[in-house]
Amino acid sequence: MARKKTPEKPPNHERWLVSYGDFITLLFAVFVTLYAMSQTDKKKVDQVAASYRTAFGITSGAGTSSSNVLQSSELMPIPSLDAVPRQIVRPRRTSEESEDKQRAVDLVKKPQISADEFQDIKKAIRVSLKPLQLSGDVAVEESSRGLVIRMEEEAFFDSGSATVKSESFPLLGKIARAILPYSEQIRIEGHTDNTPISTNRYKSNWELSLARATSILHIFLNNYDFSPVNLAIAGYGQYRPIAGNDTEDGRRRNRRVDIVLLKANSEGPVP
């Protein structure tokens, strides 16, 4: 009689659950690790690492104990990214920028000069520049805006040029030293007559008048202790005359550079 064969067991199709379970366990361990690393307490992170070593049977030279296992009550929730304020990183100011800003702040904080003080300033400048007035190189006049020191073209510039004559530097030095102690608000203004000008360098009287004012500004800044915060320039061309342009003498007077010591809050045009 033939021996009966033992029927083969059907294949086990659920063995994948073992691998799947291992995968889920490892994935859980990864997320718990990330969760613990999100905390700012380094001591607790070390305790979590020690707990994993103990749970998976990993030993270290120092050894671990079950007292290092964190309790669920000690775990803190992962903070939201929106709850962390973004730190705005501002560029560090250079020393030059800080000094310019401080000078501007100091200028704003300075008390305005009173009318009596301004009269004393005008008298002091008139006395200092009296020799230049007597020689006819400059004129010191008063206007509704303040004190005006008028420098005629012939003494400081060649015709059609914005380059200051080298022989006029001592005159500019005397003017600079006279007004430097009172340099609260100074505007350097260039003026011309109404004779049209058109050269390769200056296309109009406006450009020539502004270039002359700029030349005086650079001399003041480069050779004397003026603050850029207190200085301004303007070029009016032929549009602010002080005399008629129908005579040679009038045109000569209109070709000038004015240094104006402005009164407080005085920004008006030349009267």
Short mmCIF file of C-alpha atoms in Angstrom, two decimals:
data_model
loop_
_atom_site.label_atom_id
_atom_site.label_comp_id
_atom_site.label_asym_id
_atom_site.label_seq_id
_atom_site.Cartn_x
_atom_site.Cartn_y
_atom_site.Cartn_z
CA MET A 1 0.00 0.00 0.00
CA ALA A 2 1.49 3.37 -1.07
CA ARG A 3 2.42 5.77 1.65
CA LYS A 4 0.26 8.84 1.81
CA LYS A 5 2.17 12.08 1.20
CA THR A 6 1.90 14.73 3.80
CA PRO A 7 0.31 17.69 2.17
CA GLU A 8 2.59 20.71 1.89
CA LYS A 9 1.79 23.68 4.05
CA PRO A 10 0.48 26.59 2.12
CA PRO A 11 3.07 29.39 1.76
CA ASN A 12 2.95 32.06 4.45
CA HIS A 13 2.18 35.34 2.71
CA GLU A 14 2.29 37.35 5.92
CA ARG A 15 6.06 37.25 6.46
CA TRP A 16 6.25 40.79 5.10
CA LEU A 17 4.65 41.94 8.33
CA VAL A 18 7.89 41.21 10.16
CA SER A 19 9.91 43.46 7.89
CA TYR A 20 7.17 46.05 7.94
CA GLY A 21 7.09 45.98 11.73
CA ASP A 22 10.86 46.48 11.87
CA PHE A 23 10.55 49.37 9.44
CA ILE A 24 7.81 51.04 11.47
CA THR A 25 9.82 50.62 14.64
CA LEU A 26 12.88 52.25 13.10
CA LEU A 27 10.77 55.03 11.58
CA PHE A 28 9.20 55.67 14.97
CA ALA A 29 12.66 55.82 16.52
CA VAL A 30 13.79 58.39 13.90
CA PHE A 31 10.80 60.66 14.52
CA VAL A 32 11.18 60.43 18.28
CA THR A 33 14.85 61.36 17.88
CA LEU A 34 13.97 64.35 15.74
CA TYR A 35 11.33 65.29 18.26
CA ALA A 36 13.85 65.19 21.09
CA MET A 37 16.48 67.12 19.08
CA SER A 38 14.05 69.97 18.57
CA GLN A 39 14.30 70.78 22.26
CA THR A 40 16.88 73.34 23.41
CA ASP A 41 17.71 71.32 26.55
CA LYS A 42 20.87 69.38 25.66
CA LYS A 43 20.66 67.34 28.85
CA LYS A 44 17.30 65.90 27.86
CA VAL A 45 18.56 65.08 24.37
CA ASP A 46 21.40 63.10 25.92
CA GLN A 47 18.91 61.31 28.13
CA VAL A 48 16.82 60.32 25.10
CA ALA A 49 19.95 58.97 23.36
CA ALA A 50 20.79 56.97 26.47
CA SER A 51 17.23 55.58 26.54
CA TYR A 52 17.60 54.31 22.97
CA ARG A 53 20.89 52.66 23.76
CA THR A 54 19.33 50.90 26.72
CA ALA A 55 16.21 49.84 24.78
CA PHE A 56 18.19 48.41 21.85
CA GLY A 57 20.85 46.81 24.03
CA ILE A 58 23.65 49.09 22.87
CA THR A 59 26.25 49.46 25.58
CA SER A 60 28.86 52.14 25.96
CA GLY A 61 31.94 52.46 28.08
CA ALA A 62 30.20 54.69 30.60
CA GLY A 63 27.17 52.45 30.89
CA THR A 64 23.59 53.56 31.25
CA SER A 65 20.88 53.11 33.79
CA SER A 66 17.14 52.94 33.57
CA SER A 67 16.89 56.18 35.52
CA ASN A 68 17.96 58.01 32.35
CA VAL A 69 14.75 57.08 30.53
CA LEU A 70 12.62 60.18 30.02
CA GLN A 71 9.11 60.25 31.39
CA SER A 72 6.38 61.36 29.02
CA SER A 73 5.58 64.31 31.27
CA GLU A 74 9.08 65.70 30.68
CA LEU A 75 8.70 65.91 26.91
CA MET A 76 7.95 69.35 25.50
CA PRO A 77 6.00 69.94 22.31
CA ILE A 78 7.93 70.91 19.19
CA PRO A 79 7.77 74.69 18.92
CA SER A 80 6.11 76.19 15.87
CA LEU A 81 8.40 77.91 13.39
CA ASP A 82 6.13 80.96 13.37
CA ALA A 83 6.64 81.37 17.11
CA VAL A 84 10.37 82.00 16.67
CA PRO A 85 10.90 85.70 15.92
CA ARG A 86 13.13 86.36 12.93
CA GLN A 87 16.25 88.26 13.86
CA ILE A 88 16.86 91.15 11.51
CA VAL A 89 20.54 91.48 10.74
CA ARG A 90 21.43 95.09 10.05
CA PRO A 91 24.71 96.04 8.42
CA ARG A 92 27.21 97.45 10.85
CA ARG A 93 27.69 101.16 10.43
CA THR A 94 31.14 102.30 9.54
CA SER A 95 32.83 104.85 11.77
CA GLU A 96 32.49 107.48 9.03
CA GLU A 97 28.72 106.93 8.73
CA SER A 98 28.35 107.10 12.51
CA GLU A 99 30.30 110.35 12.67
CA ASP A 100 28.20 111.90 9.86
CA LYS A 101 25.01 110.85 11.61
CA GLN A 102 26.22 112.24 14.94
CA ARG A 103 27.14 115.55 13.33
CA ALA A 104 23.67 115.79 11.80
CA VAL A 105 22.06 115.04 15.17
CA ASP A 106 24.26 117.62 16.89
CA LEU A 107 23.31 120.19 14.28
CA VAL A 108 19.61 119.61 14.89
CA LYS A 109 20.09 119.83 18.65
CA LYS A 110 21.94 123.15 18.47
CA PRO A 111 19.84 126.07 19.63
CA GLN A 112 18.91 128.60 16.97
CA ILE A 113 20.98 131.78 16.95
CA SER A 114 19.09 134.73 18.34
CA ALA A 115 18.79 138.06 16.53
CA ASP A 116 21.22 139.74 18.95
CA GLU A 117 23.77 136.97 18.50
CA PHE A 118 23.48 137.22 14.73
CA GLN A 119 24.15 140.97 14.89
CA ASP A 120 27.32 140.26 16.89
CA ILE A 121 28.38 137.68 14.30
CA LYS A 122 27.90 140.15 11.45
CA LYS A 123 29.96 142.80 13.26
CA ALA A 124 32.78 140.32 13.92
CA ILE A 125 32.91 139.23 10.27
CA ARG A 126 32.81 142.80 9.01
CA VAL A 127 35.78 143.67 11.21
CA SER A 128 37.71 140.58 10.07
CA LEU A 129 37.10 141.27 6.37
CA LYS A 130 37.49 145.05 6.49
CA PRO A 131 40.88 145.02 4.69
CA LEU A 132 39.38 142.99 1.85
CA GLN A 133 36.42 145.36 1.61
CA LEU A 134 38.71 148.39 1.45
CA SER A 135 40.68 146.78 -1.38
CA GLY A 136 37.48 146.07 -3.29
CA ASP A 137 38.06 142.30 -3.48
CA VAL A 138 34.92 141.45 -1.52
CA ALA A 139 31.79 143.21 -0.29
CA VAL A 140 29.92 142.39 2.91
CA GLU A 141 26.23 143.20 2.78
CA GLU A 142 23.09 142.37 4.69
CA SER A 143 19.95 140.87 3.20
CA SER A 144 16.67 139.49 4.48
CA ARG A 145 18.28 136.05 4.60
CA GLY A 146 21.41 136.96 6.53
CA LEU A 147 24.94 138.17 5.88
CA VAL A 148 26.23 138.04 2.28
CA ILE A 149 29.92 138.04 1.39
CA ARG A 150 30.15 138.92 -2.32
CA MET A 151 33.23 137.91 -4.29
CA GLU A 152 33.49 139.42 -7.76
CA GLU A 153 34.64 137.30 -10.66
CA GLU A 154 37.72 139.37 -11.51
CA ALA A 155 39.41 138.67 -8.16
CA PHE A 156 38.81 134.90 -8.12
CA PHE A 157 38.09 133.51 -11.63
CA ASP A 158 39.13 134.00 -15.22
CA SER A 159 36.33 134.77 -17.66
CA GLY A 160 34.34 131.62 -18.53
CA SER A 161 36.34 129.50 -16.03
CA ALA A 162 35.40 127.87 -12.73
CA THR A 163 38.99 127.30 -11.61
CA VAL A 164 39.94 129.53 -8.69
CA LYS A 165 42.99 131.67 -9.40
CA SER A 166 46.02 130.59 -7.41
CA GLU A 167 46.74 134.17 -6.33
CA SER A 168 43.27 134.40 -4.76
CA PHE A 169 43.83 131.53 -2.32
CA PRO A 170 45.07 133.86 0.45
CA LEU A 171 41.87 135.90 0.07
CA LEU A 172 39.73 132.77 0.34
CA GLY A 173 41.73 131.75 3.40
CA LYS A 174 40.90 135.02 5.14
CA ILE A 175 37.21 134.62 4.30
CA ALA A 176 37.19 130.98 5.47
CA ARG A 177 38.85 131.79 8.79
CA ALA A 178 36.47 134.71 9.35
CA ILE A 179 33.29 132.70 8.88
CA LEU A 180 34.42 129.30 10.21
CA PRO A 181 33.47 130.02 13.86
CA TYR A 182 29.95 130.92 12.71
CA SER A 183 29.40 128.23 10.09
CA GLU A 184 25.96 127.08 11.21
CA GLN A 185 24.21 127.41 7.84
CA ILE A 186 26.23 128.55 4.84
CA ARG A 187 25.21 128.53 1.19
CA ILE A 188 27.70 129.21 -1.59
CA GLU A 189 25.89 130.66 -4.62
CA GLY A 190 27.26 131.20 -8.11
CA HIS A 191 25.94 134.00 -10.37
CA THR A 192 26.69 135.26 -13.89
CA ASP A 193 25.60 138.06 -16.18
CA ASN A 194 23.22 137.49 -19.07
CA THR A 195 25.91 137.01 -21.72
CA PRO A 196 25.27 133.55 -23.21
CA ILE A 197 27.99 130.96 -22.82
CA SER A 198 28.39 127.67 -24.65
CA THR A 199 31.69 125.81 -24.44
CA ASN A 200 32.73 122.19 -24.46
CA ARG A 201 32.72 122.23 -20.66
CA TYR A 202 29.83 124.57 -19.80
CA LYS A 203 26.73 124.57 -21.94
CA SER A 204 25.01 127.40 -20.07
CA ASN A 205 25.50 130.09 -17.44
CA TRP A 206 23.74 127.80 -14.98
CA GLU A 207 26.46 125.18 -15.27
CA LEU A 208 29.24 127.78 -15.00
CA SER A 209 27.73 129.40 -11.90
CA LEU A 210 27.25 126.03 -10.18
CA ALA A 211 30.79 124.93 -11.06
CA ARG A 212 32.22 128.10 -9.47
CA ALA A 213 30.23 127.53 -6.29
CA THR A 214 31.45 123.93 -6.25
CA SER A 215 35.09 125.02 -6.57
CA ILE A 216 34.77 127.29 -3.51
CA LEU A 217 33.04 124.46 -1.61
CA HIS A 218 35.90 122.03 -2.28
CA ILE A 219 38.48 124.55 -1.11
CA PHE A 220 36.59 125.10 2.14
CA LEU A 221 36.21 121.37 2.78
CA ASN A 222 39.72 120.32 1.77
CA ASN A 223 41.69 123.11 3.44
CA TYR A 224 39.60 124.22 6.40
CA ASP A 225 37.62 122.53 9.13
CA PHE A 226 34.14 123.07 7.70
CA SER A 227 31.51 120.39 8.24
CA PRO A 228 29.72 119.18 5.08
CA VAL A 229 26.49 119.16 7.10
CA ASN A 230 26.56 122.95 7.32
CA LEU A 231 27.38 123.75 3.68
CA ALA A 232 25.23 123.95 0.56
CA ILE A 233 25.76 125.19 -3.00
CA ALA A 234 23.54 126.71 -5.66
CA GLY A 235 23.96 127.95 -9.23
CA TYR A 236 21.56 130.70 -10.31
CA GLY A 237 23.12 131.67 -13.64
CA GLN A 238 21.94 135.11 -14.76
CA TYR A 239 18.57 134.87 -13.00
CA ARG A 240 19.47 136.58 -9.68
CA PRO A 241 21.09 139.87 -10.79
CA ILE A 242 21.93 142.64 -8.33
CA ALA A 243 22.48 145.22 -11.08
CA GLY A 244 21.32 145.86 -14.62
CA ASN A 245 22.92 143.88 -17.41
CA ASP A 246 22.68 146.79 -19.87
CA THR A 247 26.00 148.27 -18.74
CA GLU A 248 29.46 146.80 -18.36
CA ASP A 249 29.62 147.86 -14.71
CA GLY A 250 26.30 146.11 -14.01
CA ARG A 251 27.41 142.91 -15.74
CA ARG A 252 30.67 142.99 -13.78
CA ARG A 253 28.76 143.18 -10.49
CA ASN A 254 26.47 140.31 -11.49
CA ARG A 255 29.42 137.99 -12.19
CA ARG A 256 30.04 136.90 -8.62
CA VAL A 257 30.01 134.16 -5.99
CA ASP A 258 28.04 134.88 -2.84
CA ILE A 259 28.77 133.23 0.50
CA VAL A 260 25.58 133.59 2.53
CA LEU A 261 25.46 133.07 6.27
CA LEU A 262 21.80 132.19 6.56
CA LYS A 263 19.61 133.19 9.42
CA ALA A 264 17.64 130.47 11.20
CA ASN A 265 15.09 128.83 8.84
CA SER A 266 15.99 131.29 6.06
CA GLU A 267 15.74 129.65 2.65
CA GLY A 268 14.42 132.43 0.46
CA PRO A 269 15.99 133.73 -2.78
CA VAL A 270 18.28 136.70 -2.98
CA PRO A 271 16.11 139.84 -2.61
#
